[in-house]
JSON list of C-alpha atoms in Angstrom, two decimals:
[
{"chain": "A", "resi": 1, "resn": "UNK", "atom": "CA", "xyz": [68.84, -60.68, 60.73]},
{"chain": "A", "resi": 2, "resn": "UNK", "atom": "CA", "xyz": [66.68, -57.78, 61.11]},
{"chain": "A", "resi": 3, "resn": "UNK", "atom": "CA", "xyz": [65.34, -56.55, 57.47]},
{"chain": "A", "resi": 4, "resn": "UNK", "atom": "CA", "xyz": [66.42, -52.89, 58.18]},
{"chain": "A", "resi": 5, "resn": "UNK", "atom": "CA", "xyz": [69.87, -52.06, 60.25]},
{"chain": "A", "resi": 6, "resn": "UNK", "atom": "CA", "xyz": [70.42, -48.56, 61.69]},
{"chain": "A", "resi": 7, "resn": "UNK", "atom": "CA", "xyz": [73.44, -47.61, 64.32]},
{"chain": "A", "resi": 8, "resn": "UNK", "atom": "CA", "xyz": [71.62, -46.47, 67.27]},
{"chain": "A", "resi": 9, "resn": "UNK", "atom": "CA", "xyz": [74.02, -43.74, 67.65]},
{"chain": "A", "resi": 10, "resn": "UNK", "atom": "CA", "xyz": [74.37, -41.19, 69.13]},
{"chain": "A", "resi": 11, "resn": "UNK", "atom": "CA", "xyz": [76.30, -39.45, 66.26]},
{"chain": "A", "resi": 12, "resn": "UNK", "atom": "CA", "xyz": [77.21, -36.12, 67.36]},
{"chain": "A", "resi": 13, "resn": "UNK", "atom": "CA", "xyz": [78.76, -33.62, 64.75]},
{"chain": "A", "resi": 14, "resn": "UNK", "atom": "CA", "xyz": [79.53, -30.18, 65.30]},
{"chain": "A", "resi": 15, "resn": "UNK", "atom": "CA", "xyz": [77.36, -27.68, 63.97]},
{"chain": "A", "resi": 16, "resn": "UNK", "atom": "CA", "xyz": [77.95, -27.02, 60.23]},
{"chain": "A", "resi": 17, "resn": "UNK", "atom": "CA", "xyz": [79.65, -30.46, 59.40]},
{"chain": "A", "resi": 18, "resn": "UNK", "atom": "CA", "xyz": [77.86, -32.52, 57.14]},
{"chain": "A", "resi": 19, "resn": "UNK", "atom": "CA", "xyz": [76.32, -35.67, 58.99]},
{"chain": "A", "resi": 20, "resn": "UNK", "atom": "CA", "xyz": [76.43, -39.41, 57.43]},
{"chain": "A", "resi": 21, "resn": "UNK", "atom": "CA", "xyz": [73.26, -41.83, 58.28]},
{"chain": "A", "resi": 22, "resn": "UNK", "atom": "CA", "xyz": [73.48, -45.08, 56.66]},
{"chain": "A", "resi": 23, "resn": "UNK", "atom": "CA", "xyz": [71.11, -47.90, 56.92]},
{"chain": "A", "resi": 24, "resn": "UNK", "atom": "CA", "xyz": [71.45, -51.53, 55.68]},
{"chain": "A", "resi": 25, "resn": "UNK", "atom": "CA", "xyz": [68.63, -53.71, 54.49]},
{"chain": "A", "resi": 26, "resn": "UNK", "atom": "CA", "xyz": [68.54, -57.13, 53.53]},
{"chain": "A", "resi": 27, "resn": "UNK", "atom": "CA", "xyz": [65.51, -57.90, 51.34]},
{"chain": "A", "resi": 28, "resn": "UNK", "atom": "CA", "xyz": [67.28, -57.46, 47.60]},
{"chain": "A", "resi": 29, "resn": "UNK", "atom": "CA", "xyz": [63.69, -57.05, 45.99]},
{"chain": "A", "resi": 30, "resn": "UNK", "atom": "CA", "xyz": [62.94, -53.25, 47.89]},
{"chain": "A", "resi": 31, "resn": "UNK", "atom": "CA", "xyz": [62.50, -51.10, 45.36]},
{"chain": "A", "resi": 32, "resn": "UNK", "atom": "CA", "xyz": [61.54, -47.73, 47.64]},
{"chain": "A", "resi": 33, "resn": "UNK", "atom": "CA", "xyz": [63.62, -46.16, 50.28]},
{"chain": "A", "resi": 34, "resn": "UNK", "atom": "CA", "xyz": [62.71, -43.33, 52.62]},
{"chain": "A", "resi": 35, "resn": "UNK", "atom": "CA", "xyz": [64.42, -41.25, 55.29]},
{"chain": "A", "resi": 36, "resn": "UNK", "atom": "CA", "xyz": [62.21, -39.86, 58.40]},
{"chain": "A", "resi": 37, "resn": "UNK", "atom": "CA", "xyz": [63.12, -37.54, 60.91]},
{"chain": "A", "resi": 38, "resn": "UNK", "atom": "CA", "xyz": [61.29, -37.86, 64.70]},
{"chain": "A", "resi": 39, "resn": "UNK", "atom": "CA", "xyz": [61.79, -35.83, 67.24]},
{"chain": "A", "resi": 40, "resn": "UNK", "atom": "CA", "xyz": [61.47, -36.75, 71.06]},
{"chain": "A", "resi": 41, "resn": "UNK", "atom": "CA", "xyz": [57.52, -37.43, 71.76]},
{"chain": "A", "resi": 42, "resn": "UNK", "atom": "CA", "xyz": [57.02, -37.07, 68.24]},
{"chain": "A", "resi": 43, "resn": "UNK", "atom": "CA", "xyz": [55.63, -38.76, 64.99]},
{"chain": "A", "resi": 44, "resn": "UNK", "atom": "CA", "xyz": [58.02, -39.50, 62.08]},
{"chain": "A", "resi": 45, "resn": "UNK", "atom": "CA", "xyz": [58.18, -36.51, 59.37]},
{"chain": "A", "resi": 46, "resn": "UNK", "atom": "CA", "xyz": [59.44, -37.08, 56.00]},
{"chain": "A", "resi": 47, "resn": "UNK", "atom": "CA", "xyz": [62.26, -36.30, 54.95]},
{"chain": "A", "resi": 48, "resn": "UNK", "atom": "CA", "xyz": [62.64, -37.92, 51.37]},
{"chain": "A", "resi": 49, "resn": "UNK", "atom": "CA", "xyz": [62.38, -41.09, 49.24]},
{"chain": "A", "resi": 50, "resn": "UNK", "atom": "CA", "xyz": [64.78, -42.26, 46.57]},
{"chain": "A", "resi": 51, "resn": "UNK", "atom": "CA", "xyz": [64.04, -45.06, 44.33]},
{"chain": "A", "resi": 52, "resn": "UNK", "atom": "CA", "xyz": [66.89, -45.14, 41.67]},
{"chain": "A", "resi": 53, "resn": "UNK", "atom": "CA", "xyz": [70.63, -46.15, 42.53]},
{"chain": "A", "resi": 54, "resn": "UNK", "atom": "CA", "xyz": [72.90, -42.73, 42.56]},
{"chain": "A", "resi": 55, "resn": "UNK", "atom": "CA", "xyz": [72.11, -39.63, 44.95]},
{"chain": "A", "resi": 56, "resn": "UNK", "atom": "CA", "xyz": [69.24, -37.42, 45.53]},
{"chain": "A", "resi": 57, "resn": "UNK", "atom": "CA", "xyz": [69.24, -34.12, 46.73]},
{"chain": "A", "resi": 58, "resn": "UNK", "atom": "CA", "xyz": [67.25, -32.07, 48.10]},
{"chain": "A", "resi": 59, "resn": "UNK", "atom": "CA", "xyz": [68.33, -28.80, 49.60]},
{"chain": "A", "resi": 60, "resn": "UNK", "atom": "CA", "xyz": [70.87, -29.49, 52.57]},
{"chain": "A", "resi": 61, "resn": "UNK", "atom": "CA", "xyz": [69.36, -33.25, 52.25]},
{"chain": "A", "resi": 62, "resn": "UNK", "atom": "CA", "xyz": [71.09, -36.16, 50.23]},
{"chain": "A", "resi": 63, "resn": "UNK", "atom": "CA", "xyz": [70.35, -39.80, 50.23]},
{"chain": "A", "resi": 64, "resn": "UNK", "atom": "CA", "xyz": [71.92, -42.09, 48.53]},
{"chain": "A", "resi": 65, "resn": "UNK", "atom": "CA", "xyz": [71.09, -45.17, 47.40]},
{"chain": "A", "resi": 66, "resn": "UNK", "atom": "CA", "xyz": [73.07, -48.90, 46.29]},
{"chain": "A", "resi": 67, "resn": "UNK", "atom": "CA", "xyz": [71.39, -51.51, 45.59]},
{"chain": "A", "resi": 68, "resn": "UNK", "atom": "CA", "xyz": [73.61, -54.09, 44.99]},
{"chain": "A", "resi": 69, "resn": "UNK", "atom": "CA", "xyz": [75.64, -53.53, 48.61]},
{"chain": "A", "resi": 70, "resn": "UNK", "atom": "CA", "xyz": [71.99, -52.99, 49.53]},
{"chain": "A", "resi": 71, "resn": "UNK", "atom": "CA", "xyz": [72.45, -49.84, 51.81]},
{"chain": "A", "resi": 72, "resn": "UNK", "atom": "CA", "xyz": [70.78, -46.33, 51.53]},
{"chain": "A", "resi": 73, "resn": "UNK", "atom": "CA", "xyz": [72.36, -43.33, 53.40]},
{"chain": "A", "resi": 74, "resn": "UNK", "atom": "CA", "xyz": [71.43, -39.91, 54.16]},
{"chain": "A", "resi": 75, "resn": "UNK", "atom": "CA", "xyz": [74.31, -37.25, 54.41]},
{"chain": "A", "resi": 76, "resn": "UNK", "atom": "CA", "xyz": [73.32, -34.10, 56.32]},
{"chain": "A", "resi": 77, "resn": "UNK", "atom": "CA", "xyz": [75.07, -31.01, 55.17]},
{"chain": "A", "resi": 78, "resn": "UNK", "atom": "CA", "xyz": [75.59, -27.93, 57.25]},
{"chain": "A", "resi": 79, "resn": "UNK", "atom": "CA", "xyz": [74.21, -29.64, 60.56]},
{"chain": "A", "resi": 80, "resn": "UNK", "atom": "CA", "xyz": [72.41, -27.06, 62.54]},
{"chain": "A", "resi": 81, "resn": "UNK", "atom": "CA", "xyz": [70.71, -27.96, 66.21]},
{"chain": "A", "resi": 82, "resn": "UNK", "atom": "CA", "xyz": [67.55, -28.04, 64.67]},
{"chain": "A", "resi": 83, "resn": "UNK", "atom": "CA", "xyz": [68.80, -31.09, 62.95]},
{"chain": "A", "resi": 84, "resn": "UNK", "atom": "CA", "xyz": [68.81, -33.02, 66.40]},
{"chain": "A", "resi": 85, "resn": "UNK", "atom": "CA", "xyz": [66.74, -36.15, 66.37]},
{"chain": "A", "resi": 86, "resn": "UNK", "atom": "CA", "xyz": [66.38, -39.52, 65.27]},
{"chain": "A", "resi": 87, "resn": "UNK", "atom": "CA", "xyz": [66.53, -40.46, 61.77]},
{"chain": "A", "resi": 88, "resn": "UNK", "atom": "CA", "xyz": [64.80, -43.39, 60.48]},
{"chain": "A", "resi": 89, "resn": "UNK", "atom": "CA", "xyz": [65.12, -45.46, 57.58]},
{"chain": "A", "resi": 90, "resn": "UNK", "atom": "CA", "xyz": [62.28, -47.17, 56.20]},
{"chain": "A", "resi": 91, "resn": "UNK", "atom": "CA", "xyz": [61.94, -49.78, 53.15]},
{"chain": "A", "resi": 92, "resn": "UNK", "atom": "CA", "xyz": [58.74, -50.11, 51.21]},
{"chain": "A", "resi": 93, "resn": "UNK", "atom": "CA", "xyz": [57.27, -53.66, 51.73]},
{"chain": "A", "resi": 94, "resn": "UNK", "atom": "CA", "xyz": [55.76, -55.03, 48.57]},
{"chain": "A", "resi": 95, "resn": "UNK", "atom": "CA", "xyz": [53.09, -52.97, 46.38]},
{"chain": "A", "resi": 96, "resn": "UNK", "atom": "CA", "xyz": [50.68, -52.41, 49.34]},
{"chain": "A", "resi": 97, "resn": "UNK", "atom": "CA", "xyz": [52.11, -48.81, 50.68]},
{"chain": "A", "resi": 98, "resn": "UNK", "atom": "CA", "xyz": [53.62, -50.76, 53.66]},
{"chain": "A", "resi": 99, "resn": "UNK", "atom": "CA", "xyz": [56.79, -49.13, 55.36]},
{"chain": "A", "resi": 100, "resn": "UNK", "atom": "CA", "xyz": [59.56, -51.81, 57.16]},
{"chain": "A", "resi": 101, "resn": "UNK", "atom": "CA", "xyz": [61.50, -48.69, 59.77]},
{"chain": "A", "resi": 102, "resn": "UNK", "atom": "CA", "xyz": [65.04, -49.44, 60.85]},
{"chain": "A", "resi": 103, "resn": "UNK", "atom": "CA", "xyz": [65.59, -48.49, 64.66]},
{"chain": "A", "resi": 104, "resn": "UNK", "atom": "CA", "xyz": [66.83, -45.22, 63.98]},
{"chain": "A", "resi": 105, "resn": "UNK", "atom": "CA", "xyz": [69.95, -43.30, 64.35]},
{"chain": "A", "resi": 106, "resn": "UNK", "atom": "CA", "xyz": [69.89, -40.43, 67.26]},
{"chain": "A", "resi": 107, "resn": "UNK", "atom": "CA", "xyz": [72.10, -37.32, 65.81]},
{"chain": "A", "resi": 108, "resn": "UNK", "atom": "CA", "xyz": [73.41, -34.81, 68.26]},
{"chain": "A", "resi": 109, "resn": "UNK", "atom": "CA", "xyz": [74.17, -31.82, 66.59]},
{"chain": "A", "resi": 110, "resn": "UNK", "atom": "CA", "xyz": [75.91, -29.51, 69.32]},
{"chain": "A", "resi": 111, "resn": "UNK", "atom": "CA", "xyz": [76.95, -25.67, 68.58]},
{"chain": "B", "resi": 1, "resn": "UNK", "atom": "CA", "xyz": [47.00, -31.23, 51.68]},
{"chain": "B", "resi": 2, "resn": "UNK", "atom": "CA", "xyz": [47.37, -35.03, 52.78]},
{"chain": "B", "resi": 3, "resn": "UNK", "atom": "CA", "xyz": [46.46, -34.72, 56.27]},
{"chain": "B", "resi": 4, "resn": "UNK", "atom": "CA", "xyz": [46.37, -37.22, 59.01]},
{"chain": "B", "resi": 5, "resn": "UNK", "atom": "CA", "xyz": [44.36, -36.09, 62.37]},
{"chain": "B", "resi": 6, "resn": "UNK", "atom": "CA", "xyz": [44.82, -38.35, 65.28]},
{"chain": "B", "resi": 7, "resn": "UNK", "atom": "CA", "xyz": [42.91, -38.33, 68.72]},
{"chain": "B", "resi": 8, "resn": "UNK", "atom": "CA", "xyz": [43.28, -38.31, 71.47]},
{"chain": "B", "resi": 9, "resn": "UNK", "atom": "CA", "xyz": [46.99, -37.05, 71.69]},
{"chain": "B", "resi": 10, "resn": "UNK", "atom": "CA", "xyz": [47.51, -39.06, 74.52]},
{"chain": "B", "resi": 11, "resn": "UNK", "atom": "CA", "xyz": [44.87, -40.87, 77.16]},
{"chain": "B", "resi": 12, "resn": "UNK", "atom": "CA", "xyz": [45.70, -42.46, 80.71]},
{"chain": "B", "resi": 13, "resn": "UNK", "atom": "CA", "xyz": [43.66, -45.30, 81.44]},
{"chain": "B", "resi": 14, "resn": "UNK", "atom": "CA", "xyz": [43.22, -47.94, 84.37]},
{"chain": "B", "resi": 15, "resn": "UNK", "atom": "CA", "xyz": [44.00, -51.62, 83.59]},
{"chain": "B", "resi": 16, "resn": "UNK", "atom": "CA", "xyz": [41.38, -53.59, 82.33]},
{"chain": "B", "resi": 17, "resn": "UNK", "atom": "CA", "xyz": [39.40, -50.88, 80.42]},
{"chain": "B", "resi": 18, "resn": "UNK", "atom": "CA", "xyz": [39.04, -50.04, 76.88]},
{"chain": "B", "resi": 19, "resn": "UNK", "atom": "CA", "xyz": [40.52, -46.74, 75.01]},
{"chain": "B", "resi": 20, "resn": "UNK", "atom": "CA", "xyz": [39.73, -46.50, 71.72]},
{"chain": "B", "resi": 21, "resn": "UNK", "atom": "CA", "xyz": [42.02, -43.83, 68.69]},
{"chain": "B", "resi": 22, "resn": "UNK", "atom": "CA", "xyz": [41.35, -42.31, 66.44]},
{"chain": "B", "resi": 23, "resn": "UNK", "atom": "CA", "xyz": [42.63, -41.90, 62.44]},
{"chain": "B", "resi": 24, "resn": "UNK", "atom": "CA", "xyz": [40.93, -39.21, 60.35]},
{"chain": "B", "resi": 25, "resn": "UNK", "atom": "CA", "xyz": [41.95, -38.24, 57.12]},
{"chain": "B", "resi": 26, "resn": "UNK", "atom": "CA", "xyz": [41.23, -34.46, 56.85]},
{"chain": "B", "resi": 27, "resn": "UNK", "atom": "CA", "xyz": [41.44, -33.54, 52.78]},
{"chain": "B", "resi": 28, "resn": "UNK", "atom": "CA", "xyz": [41.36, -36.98, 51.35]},
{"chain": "B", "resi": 29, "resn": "UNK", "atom": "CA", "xyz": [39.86, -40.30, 51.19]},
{"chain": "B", "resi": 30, "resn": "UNK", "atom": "CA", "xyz": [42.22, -43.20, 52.59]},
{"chain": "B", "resi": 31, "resn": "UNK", "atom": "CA", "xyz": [40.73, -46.85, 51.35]},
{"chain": "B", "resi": 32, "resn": "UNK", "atom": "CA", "xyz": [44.25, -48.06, 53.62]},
{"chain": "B", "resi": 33, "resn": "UNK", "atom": "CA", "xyz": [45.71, -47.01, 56.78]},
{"chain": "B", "resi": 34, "resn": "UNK", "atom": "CA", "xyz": [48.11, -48.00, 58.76]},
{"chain": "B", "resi": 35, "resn": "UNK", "atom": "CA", "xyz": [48.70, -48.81, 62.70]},
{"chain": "B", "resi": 36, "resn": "UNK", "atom": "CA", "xyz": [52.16, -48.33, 64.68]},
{"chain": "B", "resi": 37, "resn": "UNK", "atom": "CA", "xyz": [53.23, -48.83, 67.69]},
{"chain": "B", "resi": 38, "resn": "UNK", "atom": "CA", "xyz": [56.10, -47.52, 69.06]},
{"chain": "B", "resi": 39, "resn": "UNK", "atom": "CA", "xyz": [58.03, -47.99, 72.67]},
{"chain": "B", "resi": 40, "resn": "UNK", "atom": "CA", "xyz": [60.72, -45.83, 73.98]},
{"chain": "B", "resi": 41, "resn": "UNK", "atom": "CA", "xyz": [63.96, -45.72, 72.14]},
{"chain": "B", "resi": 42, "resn": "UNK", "atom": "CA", "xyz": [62.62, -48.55, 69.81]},
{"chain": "B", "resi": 43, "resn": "UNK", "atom": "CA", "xyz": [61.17, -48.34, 66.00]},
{"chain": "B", "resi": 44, "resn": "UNK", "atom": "CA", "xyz": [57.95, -47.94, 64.94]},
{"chain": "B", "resi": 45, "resn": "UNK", "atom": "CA", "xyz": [56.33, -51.70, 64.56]},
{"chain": "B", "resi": 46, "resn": "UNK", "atom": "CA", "xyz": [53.43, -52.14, 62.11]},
{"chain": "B", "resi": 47, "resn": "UNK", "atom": "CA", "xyz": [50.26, -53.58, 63.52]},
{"chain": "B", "resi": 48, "resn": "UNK", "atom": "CA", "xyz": [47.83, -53.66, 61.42]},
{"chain": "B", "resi": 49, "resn": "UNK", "atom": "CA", "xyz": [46.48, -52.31, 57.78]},
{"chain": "B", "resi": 50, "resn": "UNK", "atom": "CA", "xyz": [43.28, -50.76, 58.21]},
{"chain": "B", "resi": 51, "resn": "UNK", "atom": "CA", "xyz": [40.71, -51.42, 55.14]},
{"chain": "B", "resi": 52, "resn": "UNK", "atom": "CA", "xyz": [37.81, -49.64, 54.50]},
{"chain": "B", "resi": 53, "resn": "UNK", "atom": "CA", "xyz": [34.25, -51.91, 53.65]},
{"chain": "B", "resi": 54, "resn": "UNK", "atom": "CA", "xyz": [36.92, -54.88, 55.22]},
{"chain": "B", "resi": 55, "resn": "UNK", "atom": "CA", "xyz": [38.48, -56.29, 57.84]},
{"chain": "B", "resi": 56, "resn": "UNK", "atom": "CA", "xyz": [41.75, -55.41, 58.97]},
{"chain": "B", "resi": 57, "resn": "UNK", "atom": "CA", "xyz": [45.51, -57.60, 58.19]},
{"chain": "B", "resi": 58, "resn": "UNK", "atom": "CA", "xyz": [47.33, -57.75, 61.23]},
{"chain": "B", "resi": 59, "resn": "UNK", "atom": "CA", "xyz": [50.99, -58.68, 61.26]},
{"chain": "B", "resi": 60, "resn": "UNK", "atom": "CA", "xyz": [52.34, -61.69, 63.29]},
{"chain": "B", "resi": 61, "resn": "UNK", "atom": "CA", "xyz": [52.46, -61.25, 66.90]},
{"chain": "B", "resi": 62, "resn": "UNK", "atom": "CA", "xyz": [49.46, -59.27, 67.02]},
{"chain": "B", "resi": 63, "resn": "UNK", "atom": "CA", "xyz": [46.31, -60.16, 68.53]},
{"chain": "B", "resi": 64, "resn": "UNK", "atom": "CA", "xyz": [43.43, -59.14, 66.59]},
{"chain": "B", "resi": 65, "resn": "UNK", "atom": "CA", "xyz": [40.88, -59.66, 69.58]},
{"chain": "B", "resi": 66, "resn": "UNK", "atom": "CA", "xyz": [42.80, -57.56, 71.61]},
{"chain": "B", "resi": 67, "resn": "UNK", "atom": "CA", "xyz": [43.34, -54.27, 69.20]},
{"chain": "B", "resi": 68, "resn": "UNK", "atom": "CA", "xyz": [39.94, -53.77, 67.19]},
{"chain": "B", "resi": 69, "resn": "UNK", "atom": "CA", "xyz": [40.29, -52.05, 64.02]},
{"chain": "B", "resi": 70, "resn": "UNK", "atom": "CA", "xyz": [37.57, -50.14, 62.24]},
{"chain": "B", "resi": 71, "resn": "UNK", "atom": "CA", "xyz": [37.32, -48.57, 59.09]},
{"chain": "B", "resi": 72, "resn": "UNK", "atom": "CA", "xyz": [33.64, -47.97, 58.82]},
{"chain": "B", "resi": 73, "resn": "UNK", "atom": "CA", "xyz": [34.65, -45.05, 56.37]},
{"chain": "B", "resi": 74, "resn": "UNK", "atom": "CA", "xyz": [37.11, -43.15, 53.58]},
{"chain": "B", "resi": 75, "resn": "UNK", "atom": "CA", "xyz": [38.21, -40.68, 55.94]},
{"chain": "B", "resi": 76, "resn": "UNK", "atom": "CA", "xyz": [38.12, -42.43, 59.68]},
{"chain": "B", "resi": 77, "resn": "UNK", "atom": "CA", "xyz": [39.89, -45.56, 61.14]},
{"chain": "B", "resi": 78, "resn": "UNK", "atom": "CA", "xyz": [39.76, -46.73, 64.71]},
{"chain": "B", "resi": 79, "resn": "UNK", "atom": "CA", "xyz": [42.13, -48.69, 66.68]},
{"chain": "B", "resi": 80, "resn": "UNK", "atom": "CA", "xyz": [40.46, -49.96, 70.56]},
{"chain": "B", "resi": 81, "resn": "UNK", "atom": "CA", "xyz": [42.73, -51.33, 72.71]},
{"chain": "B", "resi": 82, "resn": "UNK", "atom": "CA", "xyz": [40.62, -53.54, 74.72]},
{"chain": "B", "resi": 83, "resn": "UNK", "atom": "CA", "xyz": [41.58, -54.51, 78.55]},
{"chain": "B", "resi": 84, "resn": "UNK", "atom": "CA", "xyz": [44.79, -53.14, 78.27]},
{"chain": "B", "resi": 85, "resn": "UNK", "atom": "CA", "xyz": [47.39, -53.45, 80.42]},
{"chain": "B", "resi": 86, "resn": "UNK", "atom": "CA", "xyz": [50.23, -51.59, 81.51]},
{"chain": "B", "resi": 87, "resn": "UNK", "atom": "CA", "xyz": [52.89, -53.79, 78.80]},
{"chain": "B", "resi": 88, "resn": "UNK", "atom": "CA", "xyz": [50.38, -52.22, 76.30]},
{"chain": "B", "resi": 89, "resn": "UNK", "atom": "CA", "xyz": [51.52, -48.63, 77.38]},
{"chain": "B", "resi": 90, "resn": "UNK", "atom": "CA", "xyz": [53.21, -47.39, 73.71]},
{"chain": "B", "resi": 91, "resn": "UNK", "atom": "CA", "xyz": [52.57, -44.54, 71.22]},
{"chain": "B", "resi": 92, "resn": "UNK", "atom": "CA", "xyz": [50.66, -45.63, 68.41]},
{"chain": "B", "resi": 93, "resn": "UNK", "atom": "CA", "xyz": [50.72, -43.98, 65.17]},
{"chain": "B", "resi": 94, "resn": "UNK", "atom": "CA", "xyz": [48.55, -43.92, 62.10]},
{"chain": "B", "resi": 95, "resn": "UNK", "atom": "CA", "xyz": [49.30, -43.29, 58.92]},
{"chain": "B", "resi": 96, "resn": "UNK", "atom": "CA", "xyz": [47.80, -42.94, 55.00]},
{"chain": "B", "resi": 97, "resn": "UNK", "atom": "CA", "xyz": [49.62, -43.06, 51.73]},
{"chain": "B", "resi": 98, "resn": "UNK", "atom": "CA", "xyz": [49.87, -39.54, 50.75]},
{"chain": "B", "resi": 99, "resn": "UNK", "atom": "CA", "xyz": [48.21, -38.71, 47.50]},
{"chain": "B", "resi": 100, "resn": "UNK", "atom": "CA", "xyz": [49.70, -38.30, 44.18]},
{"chain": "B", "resi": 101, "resn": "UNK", "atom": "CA", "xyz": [52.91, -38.96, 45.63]},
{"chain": "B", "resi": 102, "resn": "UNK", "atom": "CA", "xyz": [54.47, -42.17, 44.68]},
{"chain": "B", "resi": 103, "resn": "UNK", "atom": "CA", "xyz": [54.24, -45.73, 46.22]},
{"chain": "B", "resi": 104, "resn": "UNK", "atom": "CA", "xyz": [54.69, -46.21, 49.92]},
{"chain": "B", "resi": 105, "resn": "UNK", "atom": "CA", "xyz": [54.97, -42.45, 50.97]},
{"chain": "B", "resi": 106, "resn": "UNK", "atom": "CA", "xyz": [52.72, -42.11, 54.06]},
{"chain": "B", "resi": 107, "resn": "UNK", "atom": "CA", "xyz": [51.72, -38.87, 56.22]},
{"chain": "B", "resi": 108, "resn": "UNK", "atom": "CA", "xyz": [51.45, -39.87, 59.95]},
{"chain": "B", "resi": 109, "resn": "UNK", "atom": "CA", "xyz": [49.10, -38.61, 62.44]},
{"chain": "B", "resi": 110, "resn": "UNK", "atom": "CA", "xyz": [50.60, -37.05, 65.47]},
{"chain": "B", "resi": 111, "resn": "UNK", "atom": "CA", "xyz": [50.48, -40.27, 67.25]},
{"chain": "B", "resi": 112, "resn": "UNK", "atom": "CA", "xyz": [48.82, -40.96, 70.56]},
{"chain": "B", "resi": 113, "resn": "UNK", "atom": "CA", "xyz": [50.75, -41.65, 73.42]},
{"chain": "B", "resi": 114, "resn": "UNK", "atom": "CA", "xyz": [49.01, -44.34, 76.14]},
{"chain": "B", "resi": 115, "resn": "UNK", "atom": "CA", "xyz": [50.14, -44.77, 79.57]},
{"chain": "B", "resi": 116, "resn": "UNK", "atom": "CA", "xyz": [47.91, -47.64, 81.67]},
{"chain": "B", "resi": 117, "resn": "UNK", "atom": "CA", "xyz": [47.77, -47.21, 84.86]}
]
């Protein structure tokens, strides 16, 4: 079982509909959780973190986070194009600033 | 602030030669960094954990005598790839913890993208 689960995708919402990324782990002991975005040919930008069970939000971003079904997702609200990439979810691995990435979802956002 | 320079952006080599990245740290002093790799369509793999003063921890799979790591310094890491081959052809990424910002949340160079010939 890999440690971090992603659907490949592609998930393609129409522009201004809210797009849902979830991601499974399977460590129980993760305590950090982080969403980036990559585009094509490029490195992985952050998009946020959440540490605590519940939702986070930030701006048209929210992640959302249960530990005990041990999934974290990342809903997408007002999709634009822009939005168009691959989304990957990443676990912190122990104390030592390491990052576990899931495979990534690719999201087509099309007008 | 927090960031991650890498170079060269992307390098084409012949087999059996040597290409060496680099990792600086622009604004602030990284004691850790971190080597990806990455091949198309696929997730970014750790490597390696780059120490400063000390050698490098490489995860499982990875050959040590193959990808030298240096971290001679705060601000610069190096990753060689020595007599690579064309299976070796990837994007590798660095990354730092970003400061002042919580466990675990890294800034990532711009990645370098090798093709061997």
């Amino acid at each position: 079982q890999k440690e971090v689960e992603q659907n490949s995708g592609p998930l393609s919402v129409p522009e201004g509909a809210i797009a849902s990324l979830n991601c499974t782990y399977s460590d129980r002991g993760s305590q950090s959780f982080f969403w980036y975005r990559q585009y094509s040919g490029k490195s992985p930008e952050l998009i946020m973190f959440i540490y605590s069970n519940g939702d986070k939000e930030d701006g048209r971003f929210t992640a959302q986070l249960n530990k005990a079904s041990q999934y974290v997702s990342l809903l997408i609200r007002d999709s634009q194009p822009s939005d168009s990439a691959t989304y990957l979810c990443a676990l912190g691995a122990g104390g030592y600033n390491k990052l576990i990435f899931g495979a990534g979802t690719r999201l087509a956002v099309h007008p | 602030g927090a960031v991650v320079s890498q170079h060269p952006s992307w390098v084409i080599c012949k087999s059996g030669t040597s290409v060496k990245i680099e990792c600086r740290s622009l604004d602030f002093q990284a004691t850790t960094m971190f080597w990806y790799r990455q091949f198309p369509k696929q997730s970014l793999m750790l490597m390696a954990t780059s120490n400063e003063g000390s050698k490098a921890t490489y995860e499982q799979g990875v050959e040590k005598d193959k990808f030298l790591i240096n971290h001679a310094s705060l601000t610069l890491s190096t990753l060689t790839v020595t007599s690579a081959h064309p299976e070796d052809s990837s994007f590798y990424i660095c990354s730092a913890p970003k400061l002042d910002s919580g466990a675990n949340v890294l800034t990532f160079g711009a990645g370098s993208r090798l093709t061997v010939l």
